[in-house]
PDB file of C-alpha atoms and ligand atoms in Angstrom:
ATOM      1  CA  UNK E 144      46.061 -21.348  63.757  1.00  0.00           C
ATOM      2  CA  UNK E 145      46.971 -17.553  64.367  1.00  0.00           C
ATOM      3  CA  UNK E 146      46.941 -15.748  67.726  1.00  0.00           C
ATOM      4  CA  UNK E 147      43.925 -13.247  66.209  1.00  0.00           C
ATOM      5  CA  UNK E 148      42.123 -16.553  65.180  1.00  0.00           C
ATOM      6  CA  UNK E 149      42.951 -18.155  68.355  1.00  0.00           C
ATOM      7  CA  UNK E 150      41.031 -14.544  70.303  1.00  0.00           C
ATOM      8  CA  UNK E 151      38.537 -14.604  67.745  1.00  0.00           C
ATOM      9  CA  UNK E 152      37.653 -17.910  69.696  1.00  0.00           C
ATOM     10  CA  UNK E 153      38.542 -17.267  73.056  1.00  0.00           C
ATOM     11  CA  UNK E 154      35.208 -16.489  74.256  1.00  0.00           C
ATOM     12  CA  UNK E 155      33.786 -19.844  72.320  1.00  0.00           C
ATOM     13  CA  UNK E 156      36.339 -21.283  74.165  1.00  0.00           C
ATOM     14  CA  UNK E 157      35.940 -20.132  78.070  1.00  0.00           C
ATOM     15  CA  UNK E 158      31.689 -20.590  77.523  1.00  0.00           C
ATOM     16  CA  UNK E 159      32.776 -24.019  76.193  1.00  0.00           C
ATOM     17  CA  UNK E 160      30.456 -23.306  73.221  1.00  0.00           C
ATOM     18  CA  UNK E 161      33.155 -25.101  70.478  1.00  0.00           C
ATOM     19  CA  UNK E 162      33.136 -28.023  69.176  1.00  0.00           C
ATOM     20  CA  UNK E 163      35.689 -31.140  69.656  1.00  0.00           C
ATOM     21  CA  UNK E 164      37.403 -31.082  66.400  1.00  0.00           C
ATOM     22  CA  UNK E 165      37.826 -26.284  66.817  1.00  0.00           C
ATOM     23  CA  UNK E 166      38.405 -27.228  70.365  1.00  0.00           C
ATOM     24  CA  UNK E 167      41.684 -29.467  69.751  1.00  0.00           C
ATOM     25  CA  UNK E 168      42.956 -27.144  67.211  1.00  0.00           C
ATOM     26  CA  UNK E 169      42.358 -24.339  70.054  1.00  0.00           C
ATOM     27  CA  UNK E 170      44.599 -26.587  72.503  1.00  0.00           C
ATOM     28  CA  UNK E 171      47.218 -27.351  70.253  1.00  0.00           C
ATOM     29  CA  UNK E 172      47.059 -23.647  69.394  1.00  0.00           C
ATOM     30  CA  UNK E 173      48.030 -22.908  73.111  1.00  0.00           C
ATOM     31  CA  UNK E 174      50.728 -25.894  73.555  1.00  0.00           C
ATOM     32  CA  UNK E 175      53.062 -23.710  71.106  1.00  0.00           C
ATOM     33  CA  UNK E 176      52.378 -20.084  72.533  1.00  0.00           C
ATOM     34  CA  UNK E 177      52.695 -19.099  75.926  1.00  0.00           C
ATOM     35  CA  UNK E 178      51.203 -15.708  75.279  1.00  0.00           C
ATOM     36  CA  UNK E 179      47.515 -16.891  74.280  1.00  0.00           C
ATOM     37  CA  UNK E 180      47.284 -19.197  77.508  1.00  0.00           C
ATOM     38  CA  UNK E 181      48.222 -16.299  79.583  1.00  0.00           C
ATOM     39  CA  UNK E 182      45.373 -14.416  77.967  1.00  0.00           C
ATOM     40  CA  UNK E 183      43.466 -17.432  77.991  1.00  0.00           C
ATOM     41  CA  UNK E 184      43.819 -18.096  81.760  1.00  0.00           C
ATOM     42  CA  UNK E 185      44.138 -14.453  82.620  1.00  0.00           C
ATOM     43  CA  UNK E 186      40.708 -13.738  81.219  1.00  0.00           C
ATOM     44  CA  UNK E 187      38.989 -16.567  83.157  1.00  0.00           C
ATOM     45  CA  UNK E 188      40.286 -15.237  86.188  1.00  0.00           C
ATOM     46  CA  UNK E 189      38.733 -12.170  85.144  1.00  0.00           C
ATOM     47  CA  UNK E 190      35.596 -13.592  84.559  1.00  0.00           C
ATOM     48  CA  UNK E 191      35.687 -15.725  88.424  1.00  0.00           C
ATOM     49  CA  UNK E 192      36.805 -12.858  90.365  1.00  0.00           C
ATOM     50  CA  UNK E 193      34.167 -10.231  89.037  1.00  0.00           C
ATOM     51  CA  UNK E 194      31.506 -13.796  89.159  1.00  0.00           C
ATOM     52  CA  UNK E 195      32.879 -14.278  93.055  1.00  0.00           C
ATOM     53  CA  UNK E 196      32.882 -10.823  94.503  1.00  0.00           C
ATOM     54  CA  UNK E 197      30.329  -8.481  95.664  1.00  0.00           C
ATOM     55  CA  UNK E 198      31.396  -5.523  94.822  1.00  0.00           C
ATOM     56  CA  UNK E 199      28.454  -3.212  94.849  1.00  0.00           C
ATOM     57  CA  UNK E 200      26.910  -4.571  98.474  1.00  0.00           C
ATOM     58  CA  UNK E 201      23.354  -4.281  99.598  1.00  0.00           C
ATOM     59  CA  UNK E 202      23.324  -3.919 103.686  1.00  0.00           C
ATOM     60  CA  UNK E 203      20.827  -5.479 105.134  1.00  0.00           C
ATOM     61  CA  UNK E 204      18.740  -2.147 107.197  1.00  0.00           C
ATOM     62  CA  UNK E 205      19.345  -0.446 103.514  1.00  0.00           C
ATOM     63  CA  UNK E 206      17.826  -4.181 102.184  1.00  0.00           C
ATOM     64  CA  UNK E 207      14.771  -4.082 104.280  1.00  0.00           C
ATOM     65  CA  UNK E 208      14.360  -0.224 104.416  1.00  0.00           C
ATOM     66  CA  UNK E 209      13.309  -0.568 100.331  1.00  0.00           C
ATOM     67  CA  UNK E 210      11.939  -3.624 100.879  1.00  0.00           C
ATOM     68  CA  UNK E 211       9.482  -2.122 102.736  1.00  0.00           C
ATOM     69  CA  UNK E 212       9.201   0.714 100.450  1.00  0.00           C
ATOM     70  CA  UNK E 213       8.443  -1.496  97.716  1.00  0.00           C
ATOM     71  CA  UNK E 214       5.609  -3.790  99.429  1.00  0.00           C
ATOM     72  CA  UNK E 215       3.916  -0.538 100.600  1.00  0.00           C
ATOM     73  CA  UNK E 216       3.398   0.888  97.353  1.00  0.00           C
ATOM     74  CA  UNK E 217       2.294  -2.821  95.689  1.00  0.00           C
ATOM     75  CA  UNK E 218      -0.516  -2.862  98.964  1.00  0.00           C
ATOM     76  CA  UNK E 219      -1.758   0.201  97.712  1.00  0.00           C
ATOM     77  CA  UNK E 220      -2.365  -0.949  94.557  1.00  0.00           C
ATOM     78  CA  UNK E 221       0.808   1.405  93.508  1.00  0.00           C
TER      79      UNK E 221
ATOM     80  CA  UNK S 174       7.775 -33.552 102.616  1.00  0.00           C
ATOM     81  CA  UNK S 175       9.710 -36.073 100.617  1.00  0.00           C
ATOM     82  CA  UNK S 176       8.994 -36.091  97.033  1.00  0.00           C
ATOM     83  CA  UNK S 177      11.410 -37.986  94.294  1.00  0.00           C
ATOM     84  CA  UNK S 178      12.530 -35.013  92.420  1.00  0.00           C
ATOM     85  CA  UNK S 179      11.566 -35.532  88.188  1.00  0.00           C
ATOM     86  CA  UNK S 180      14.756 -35.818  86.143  1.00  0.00           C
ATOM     87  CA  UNK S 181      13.862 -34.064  83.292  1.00  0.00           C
ATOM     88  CA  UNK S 182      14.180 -31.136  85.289  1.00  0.00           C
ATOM     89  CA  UNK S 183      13.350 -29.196  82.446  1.00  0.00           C
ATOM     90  CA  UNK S 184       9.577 -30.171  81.987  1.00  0.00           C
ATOM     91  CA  UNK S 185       9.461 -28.494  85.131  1.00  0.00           C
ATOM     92  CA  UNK S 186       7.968 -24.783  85.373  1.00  0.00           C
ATOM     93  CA  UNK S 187      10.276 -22.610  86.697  1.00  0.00           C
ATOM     94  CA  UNK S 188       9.271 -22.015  90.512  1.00  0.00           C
ATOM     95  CA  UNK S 189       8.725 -18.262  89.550  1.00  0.00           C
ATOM     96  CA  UNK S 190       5.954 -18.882  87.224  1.00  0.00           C
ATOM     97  CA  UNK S 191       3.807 -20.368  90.653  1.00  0.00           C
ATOM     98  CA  UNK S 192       4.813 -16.791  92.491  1.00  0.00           C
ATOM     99  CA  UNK S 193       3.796 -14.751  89.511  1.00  0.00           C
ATOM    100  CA  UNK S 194       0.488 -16.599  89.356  1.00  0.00           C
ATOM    101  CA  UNK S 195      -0.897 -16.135  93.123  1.00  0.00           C
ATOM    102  CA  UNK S 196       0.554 -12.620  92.717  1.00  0.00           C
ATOM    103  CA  UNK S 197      -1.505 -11.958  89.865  1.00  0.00           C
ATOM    104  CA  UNK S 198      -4.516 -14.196  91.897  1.00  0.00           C
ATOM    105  CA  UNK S 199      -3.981 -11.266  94.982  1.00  0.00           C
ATOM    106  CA  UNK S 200      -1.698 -12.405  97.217  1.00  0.00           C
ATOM    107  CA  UNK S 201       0.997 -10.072  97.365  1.00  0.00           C
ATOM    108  CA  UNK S 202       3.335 -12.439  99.985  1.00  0.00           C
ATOM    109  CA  UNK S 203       4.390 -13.697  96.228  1.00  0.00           C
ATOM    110  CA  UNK S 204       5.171 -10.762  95.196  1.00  0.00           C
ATOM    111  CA  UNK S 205       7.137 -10.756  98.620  1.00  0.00           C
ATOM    112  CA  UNK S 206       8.748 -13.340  98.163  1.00  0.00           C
ATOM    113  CA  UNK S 207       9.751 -12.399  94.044  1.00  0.00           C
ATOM    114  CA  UNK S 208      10.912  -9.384  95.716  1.00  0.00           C
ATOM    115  CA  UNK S 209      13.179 -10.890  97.910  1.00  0.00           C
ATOM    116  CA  UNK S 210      14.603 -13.283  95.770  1.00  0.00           C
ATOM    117  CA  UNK S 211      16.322 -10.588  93.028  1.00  0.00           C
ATOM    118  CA  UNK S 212      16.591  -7.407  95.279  1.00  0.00           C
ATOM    119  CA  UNK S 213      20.217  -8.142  95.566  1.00  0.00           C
ATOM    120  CA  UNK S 214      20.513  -8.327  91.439  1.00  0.00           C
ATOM    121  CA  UNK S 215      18.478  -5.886  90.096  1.00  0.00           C
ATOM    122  CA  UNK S 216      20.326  -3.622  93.593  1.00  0.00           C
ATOM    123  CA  UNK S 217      23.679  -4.374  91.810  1.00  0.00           C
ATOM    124  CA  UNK S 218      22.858  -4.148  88.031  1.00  0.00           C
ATOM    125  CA  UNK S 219      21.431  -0.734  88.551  1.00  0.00           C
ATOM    126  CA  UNK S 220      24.240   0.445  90.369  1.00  0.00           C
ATOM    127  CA  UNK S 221      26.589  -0.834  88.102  1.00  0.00           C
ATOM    128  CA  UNK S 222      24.859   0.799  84.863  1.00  0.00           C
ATOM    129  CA  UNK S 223      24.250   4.662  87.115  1.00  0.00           C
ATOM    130  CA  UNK S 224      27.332   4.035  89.200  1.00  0.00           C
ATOM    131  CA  UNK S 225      25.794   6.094  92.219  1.00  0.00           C
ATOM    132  CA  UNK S 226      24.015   4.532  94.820  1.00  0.00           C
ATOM    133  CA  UNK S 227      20.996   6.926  95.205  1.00  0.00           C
ATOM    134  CA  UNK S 228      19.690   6.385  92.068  1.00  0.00           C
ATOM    135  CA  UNK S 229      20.393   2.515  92.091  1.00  0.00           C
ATOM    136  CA  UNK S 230      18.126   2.729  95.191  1.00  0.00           C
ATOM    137  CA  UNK S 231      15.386   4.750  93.351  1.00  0.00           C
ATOM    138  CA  UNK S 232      16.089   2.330  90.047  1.00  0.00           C
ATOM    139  CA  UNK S 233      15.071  -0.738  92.445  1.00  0.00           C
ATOM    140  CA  UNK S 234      12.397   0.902  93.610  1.00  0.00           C
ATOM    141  CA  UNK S 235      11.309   1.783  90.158  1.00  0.00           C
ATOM    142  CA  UNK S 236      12.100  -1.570  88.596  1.00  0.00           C
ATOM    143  CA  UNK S 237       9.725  -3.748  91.202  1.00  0.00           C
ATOM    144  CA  UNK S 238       6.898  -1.231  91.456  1.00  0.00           C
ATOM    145  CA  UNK S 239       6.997  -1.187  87.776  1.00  0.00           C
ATOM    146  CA  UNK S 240       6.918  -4.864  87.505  1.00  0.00           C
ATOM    147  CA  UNK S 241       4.400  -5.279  89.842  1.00  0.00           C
ATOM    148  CA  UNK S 242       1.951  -2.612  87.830  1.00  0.00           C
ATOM    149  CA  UNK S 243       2.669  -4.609  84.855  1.00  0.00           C
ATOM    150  CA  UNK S 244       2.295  -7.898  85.853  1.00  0.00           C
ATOM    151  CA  UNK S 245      -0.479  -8.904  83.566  1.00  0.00           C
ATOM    152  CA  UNK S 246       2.031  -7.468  80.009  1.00  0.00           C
ATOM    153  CA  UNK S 247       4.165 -10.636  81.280  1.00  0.00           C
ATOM    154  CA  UNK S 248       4.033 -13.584  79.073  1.00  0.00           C
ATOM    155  CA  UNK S 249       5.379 -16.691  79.936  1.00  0.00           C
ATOM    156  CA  UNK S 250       7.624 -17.407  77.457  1.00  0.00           C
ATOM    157  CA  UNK S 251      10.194 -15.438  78.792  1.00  0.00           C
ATOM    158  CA  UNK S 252      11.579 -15.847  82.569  1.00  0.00           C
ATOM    159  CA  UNK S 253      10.062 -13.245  85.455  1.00  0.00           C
ATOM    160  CA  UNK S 254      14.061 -12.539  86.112  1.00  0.00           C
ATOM    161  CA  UNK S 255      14.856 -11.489  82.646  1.00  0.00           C
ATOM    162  CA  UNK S 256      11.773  -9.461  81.930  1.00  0.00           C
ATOM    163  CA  UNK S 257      12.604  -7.874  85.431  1.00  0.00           C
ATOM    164  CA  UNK S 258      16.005  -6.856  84.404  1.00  0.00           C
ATOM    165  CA  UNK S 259      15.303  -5.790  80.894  1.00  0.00           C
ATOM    166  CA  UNK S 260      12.771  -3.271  83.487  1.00  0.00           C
ATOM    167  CA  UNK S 261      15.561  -2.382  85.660  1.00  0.00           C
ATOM    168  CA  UNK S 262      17.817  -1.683  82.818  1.00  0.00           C
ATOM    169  CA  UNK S 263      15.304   0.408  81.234  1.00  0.00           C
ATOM    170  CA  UNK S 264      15.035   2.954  84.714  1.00  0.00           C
ATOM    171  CA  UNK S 265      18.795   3.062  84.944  1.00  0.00           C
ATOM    172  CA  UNK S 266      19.072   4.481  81.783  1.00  0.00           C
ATOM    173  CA  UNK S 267      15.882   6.810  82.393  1.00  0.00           C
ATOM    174  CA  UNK S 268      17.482   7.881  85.676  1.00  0.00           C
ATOM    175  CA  UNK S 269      21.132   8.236  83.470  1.00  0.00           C
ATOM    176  CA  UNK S 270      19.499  10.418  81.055  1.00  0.00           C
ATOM    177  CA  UNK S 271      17.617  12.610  84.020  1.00  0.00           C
ATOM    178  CA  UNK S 272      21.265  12.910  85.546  1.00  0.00           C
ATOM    179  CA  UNK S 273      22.679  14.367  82.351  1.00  0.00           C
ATOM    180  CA  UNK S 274      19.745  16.671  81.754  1.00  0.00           C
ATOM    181  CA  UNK S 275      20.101  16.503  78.027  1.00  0.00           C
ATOM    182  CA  UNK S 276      22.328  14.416  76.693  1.00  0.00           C
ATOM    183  CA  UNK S 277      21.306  11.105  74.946  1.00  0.00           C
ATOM    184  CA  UNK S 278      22.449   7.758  76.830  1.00  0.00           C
ATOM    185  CA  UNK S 279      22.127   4.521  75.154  1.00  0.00           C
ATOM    186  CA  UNK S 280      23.872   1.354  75.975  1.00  0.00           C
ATOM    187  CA  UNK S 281      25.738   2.414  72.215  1.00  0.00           C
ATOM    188  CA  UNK S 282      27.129   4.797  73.841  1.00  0.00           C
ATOM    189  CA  UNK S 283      31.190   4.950  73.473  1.00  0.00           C
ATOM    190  CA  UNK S 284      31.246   0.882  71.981  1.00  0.00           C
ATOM    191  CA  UNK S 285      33.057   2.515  68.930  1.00  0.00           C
ATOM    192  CA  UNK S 286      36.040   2.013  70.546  1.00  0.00           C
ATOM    193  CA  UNK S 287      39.139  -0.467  69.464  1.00  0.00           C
ATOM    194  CA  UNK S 288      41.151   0.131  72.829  1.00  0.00           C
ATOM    195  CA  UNK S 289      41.750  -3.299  74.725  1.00  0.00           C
ATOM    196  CA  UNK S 290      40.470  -5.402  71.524  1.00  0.00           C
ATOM    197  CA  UNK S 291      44.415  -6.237  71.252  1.00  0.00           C
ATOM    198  CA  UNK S 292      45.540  -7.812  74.204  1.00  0.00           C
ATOM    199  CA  UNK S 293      49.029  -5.736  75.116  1.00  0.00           C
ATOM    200  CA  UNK S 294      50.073  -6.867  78.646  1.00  0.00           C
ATOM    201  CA  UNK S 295      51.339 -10.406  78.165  1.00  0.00           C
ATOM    202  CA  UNK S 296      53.030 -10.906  81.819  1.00  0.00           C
ATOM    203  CA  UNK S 297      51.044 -13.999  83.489  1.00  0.00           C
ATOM    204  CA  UNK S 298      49.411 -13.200  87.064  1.00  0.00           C
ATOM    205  CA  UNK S 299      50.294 -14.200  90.606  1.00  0.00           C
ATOM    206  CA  UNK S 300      48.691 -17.331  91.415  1.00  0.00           C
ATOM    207  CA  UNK S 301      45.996 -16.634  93.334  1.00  0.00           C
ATOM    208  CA  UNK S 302      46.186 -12.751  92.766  1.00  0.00           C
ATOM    209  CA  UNK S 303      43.695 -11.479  94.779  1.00  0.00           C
ATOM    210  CA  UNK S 304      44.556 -12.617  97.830  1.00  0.00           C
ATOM    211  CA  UNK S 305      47.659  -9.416  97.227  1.00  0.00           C
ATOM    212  CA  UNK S 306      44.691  -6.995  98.574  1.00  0.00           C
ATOM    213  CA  UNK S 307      42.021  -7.037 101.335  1.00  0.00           C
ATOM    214  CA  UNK S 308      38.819  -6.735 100.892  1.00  0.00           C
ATOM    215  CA  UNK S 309      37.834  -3.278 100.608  1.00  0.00           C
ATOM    216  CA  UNK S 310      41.214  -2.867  98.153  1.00  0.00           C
ATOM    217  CA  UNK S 311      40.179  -5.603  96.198  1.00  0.00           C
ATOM    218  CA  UNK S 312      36.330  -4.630  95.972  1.00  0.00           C
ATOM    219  CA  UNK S 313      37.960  -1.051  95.276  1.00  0.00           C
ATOM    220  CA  UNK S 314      40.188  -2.032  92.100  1.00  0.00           C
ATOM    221  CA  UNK S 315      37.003  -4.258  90.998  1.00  0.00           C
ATOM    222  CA  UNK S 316      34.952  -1.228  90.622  1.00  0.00           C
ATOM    223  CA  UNK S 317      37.504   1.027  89.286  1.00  0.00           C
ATOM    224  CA  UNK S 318      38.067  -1.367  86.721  1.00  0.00           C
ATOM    225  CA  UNK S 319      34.220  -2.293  85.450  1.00  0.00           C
ATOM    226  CA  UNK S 320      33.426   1.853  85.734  1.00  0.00           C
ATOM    227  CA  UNK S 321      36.362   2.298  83.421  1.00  0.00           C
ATOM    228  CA  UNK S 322      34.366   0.285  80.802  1.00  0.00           C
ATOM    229  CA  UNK S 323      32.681   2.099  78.396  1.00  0.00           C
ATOM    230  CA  UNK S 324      28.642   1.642  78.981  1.00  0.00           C
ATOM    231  CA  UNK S 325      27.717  -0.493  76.320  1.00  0.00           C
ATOM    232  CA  UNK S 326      30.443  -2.630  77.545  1.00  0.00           C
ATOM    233  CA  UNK S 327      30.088  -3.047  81.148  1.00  0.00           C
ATOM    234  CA  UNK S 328      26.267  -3.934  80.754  1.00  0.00           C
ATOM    235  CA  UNK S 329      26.845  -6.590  78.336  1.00  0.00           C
ATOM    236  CA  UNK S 330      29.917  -8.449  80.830  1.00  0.00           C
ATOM    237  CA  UNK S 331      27.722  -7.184  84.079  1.00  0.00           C
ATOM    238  CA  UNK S 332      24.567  -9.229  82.886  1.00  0.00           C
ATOM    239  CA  UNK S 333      26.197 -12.313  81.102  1.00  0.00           C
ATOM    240  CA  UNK S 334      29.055 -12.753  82.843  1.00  0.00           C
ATOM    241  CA  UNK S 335      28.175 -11.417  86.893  1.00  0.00           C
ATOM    242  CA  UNK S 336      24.452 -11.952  86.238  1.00  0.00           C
ATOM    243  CA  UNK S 337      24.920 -15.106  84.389  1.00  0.00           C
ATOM    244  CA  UNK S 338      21.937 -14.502  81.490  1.00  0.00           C
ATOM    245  CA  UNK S 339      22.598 -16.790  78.455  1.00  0.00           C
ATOM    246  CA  UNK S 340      23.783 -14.513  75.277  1.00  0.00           C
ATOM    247  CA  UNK S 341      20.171 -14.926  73.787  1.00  0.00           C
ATOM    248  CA  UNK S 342      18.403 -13.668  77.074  1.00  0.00           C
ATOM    249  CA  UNK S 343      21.068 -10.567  77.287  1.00  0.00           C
ATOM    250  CA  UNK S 344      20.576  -9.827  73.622  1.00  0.00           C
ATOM    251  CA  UNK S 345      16.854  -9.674  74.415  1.00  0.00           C
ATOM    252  CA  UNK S 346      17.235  -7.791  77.591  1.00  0.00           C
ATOM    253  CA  UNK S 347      19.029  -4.706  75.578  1.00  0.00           C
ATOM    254  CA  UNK S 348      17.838  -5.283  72.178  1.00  0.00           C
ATOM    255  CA  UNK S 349      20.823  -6.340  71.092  1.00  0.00           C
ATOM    256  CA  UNK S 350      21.765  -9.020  68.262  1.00  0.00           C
ATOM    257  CA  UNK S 351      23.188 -11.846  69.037  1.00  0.00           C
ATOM    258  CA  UNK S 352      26.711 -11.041  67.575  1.00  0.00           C
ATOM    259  CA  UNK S 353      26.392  -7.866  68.762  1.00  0.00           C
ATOM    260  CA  UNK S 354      26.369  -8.899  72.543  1.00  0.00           C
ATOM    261  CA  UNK S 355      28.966 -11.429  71.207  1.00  0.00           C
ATOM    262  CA  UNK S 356      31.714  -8.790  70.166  1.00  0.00           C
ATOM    263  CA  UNK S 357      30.579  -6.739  72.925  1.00  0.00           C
ATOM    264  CA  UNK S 358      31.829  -9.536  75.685  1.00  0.00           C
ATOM    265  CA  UNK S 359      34.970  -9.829  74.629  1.00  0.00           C
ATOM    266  CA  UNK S 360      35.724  -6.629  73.981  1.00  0.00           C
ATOM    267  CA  UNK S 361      34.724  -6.443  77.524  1.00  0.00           C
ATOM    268  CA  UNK S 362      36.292  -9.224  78.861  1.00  0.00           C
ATOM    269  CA  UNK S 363      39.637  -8.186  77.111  1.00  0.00           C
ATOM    270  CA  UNK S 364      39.756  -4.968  78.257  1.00  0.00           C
ATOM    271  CA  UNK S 365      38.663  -6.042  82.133  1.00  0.00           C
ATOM    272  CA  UNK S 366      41.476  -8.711  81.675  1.00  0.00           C
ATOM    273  CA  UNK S 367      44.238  -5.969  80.363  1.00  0.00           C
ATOM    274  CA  UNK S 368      43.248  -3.355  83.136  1.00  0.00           C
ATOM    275  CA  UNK S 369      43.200  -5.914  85.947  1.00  0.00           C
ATOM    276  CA  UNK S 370      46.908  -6.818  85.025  1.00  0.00           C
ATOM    277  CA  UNK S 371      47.864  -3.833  86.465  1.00  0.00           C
ATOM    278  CA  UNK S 372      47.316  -5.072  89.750  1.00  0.00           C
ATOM    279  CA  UNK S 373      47.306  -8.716  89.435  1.00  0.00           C
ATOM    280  CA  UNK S 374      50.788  -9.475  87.440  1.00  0.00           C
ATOM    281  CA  UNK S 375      53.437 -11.833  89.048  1.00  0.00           C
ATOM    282  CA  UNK S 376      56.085  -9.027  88.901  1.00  0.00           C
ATOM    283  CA  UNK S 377      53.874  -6.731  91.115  1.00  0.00           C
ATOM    284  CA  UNK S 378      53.601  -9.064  94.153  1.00  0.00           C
ATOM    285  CA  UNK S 379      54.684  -7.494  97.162  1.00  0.00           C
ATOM    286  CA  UNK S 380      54.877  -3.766  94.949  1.00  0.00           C
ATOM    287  CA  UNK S 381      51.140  -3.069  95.580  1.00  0.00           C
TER     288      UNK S 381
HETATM  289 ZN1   ZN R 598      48.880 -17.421  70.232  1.00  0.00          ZN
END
């Protein structure tokens, strides 16, 4: 296997969408080359941190402020 | 109350499908509730597609009222969530397009591109890299990083991979093929990955 087969997989790969037989030739793949299991790993922690960090925050008086926008229109039938 | 919970958990109706039934039956406390429960994502999806926080809180707005008016359109074969966000998506490119009077905005917009499709920085990260940066800094790269993505980009990673929508339901949401969303995530998820290095790389500990 080829690094640009081995990316053509990676996403297979990290959504665990491959199947035993692809997925061993994936792993021995990435027990020869260091540089496709720092993409490998680097991309998952892409992937966690975006997943585990709020980045775009809603505060709670902003939260409730359109909340309440929103159920007043719906009670008037919008 | 103490029930034994079913295993085949997915016989089940999803618990939305009850809400979206007394809603339609009147009671708007459902939709109260429905309201409640995805403020936060369809808040965040919008702002991440107009990247300005004015219209992402018109686009919420928008997006429930909307939802609410069209309650009945709904079928049940898809889930309330994804419908909702395939309605949120929808005003957040309306409310793009309003912005730049004129000009067309699609979520094809800029996807031509091969940058990032080859990763180039190879150095491995610091182990537990963003722990480098506070909060604000960190939450500060983040966003720098996703609004670098071209559109058709961030909207794919945003609802698949932040979001977590299956590939079907995201090609669905923008009427996108399946291969399409496909190419479009790791395209995405390469170029996030190669921008992020900047900041995350072992070399650059302590540099900042
Ligand atoms: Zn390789």
């Amino acid at each position: 296997m080829t690094c640009s087969q081995f990316l053509a997989l990676l996403d297979d790969l990290i959504d665990d969408s491959v199947t035993p037989e692809l997925r061993a030739g994936l792993q021995q793949h990435l027990r020869g080359c260091e540089h496709c299991e720092v993409i490998l790993n680097t991309t998952r922690k892409t992937i966690e941190i975006y997943r585990s960090h709020e980045i775009y925050d809603l505060p709670a008086g902003l939260r409730e402020r359109l909340h309440a926008a929103i159920m007043a229109r719906c009670k008037k039938g919008c | 109350m103490a029930t034994i919970q079913p295993i085949a958990g997915e016989l089940e109706p999803h618990p939305d499908v009850a809400l979206v039934d007394r809603v339609r039956g009147g009671d708007v406390s459902a939709y109260d509730e429905l309201v409640r429960k995805y403020d936060r994502q369809i808040f965040r999806i919008a702002q991440h597609i107009t990247q300005n926080r004015e219209d992402a809180e018109d686009v919420m707005q928008d997006a429930f009222l909307k939802a609410y008016e069209k309650l009945d359109q709904f079928q049940g074969n898809s889930k309330f969530y994804t419908w909702l966000v395939r309605i949120a998506v929808n005003e957040s490119l309306m409310r793009l397009r309003k912005r730049r009077t004129g000009r067309m905005v699609s979520i094809d917009e800029d996807v031509e591109t091969e940058e990032g499709s080859v990763p180039r920085d190879l150095a491995d990260w610091a182990p537990d890299p963003e722990q480098n940066y506070n909060q604000a800094e960190l939450a500060e790269i983040l966003r720098k990083t996703i609004q670098g993505l071209p559109q058709g980009f961030r909207i794919v990673f945003v609802l698949r991979d932040v979001e977590g929508l299956s590939t079907e339901e995201t090609a669905e949401t923008l009427g996108l093929s399946i291969p399409a969303v496909k190419s479009r995530l790791l395209r995405a998820r390469l170029q996030l990955r190669e921008r992020l290095s900047r900041y995350f790389r072992r070399n650059k500990v302590g540099e900042k």
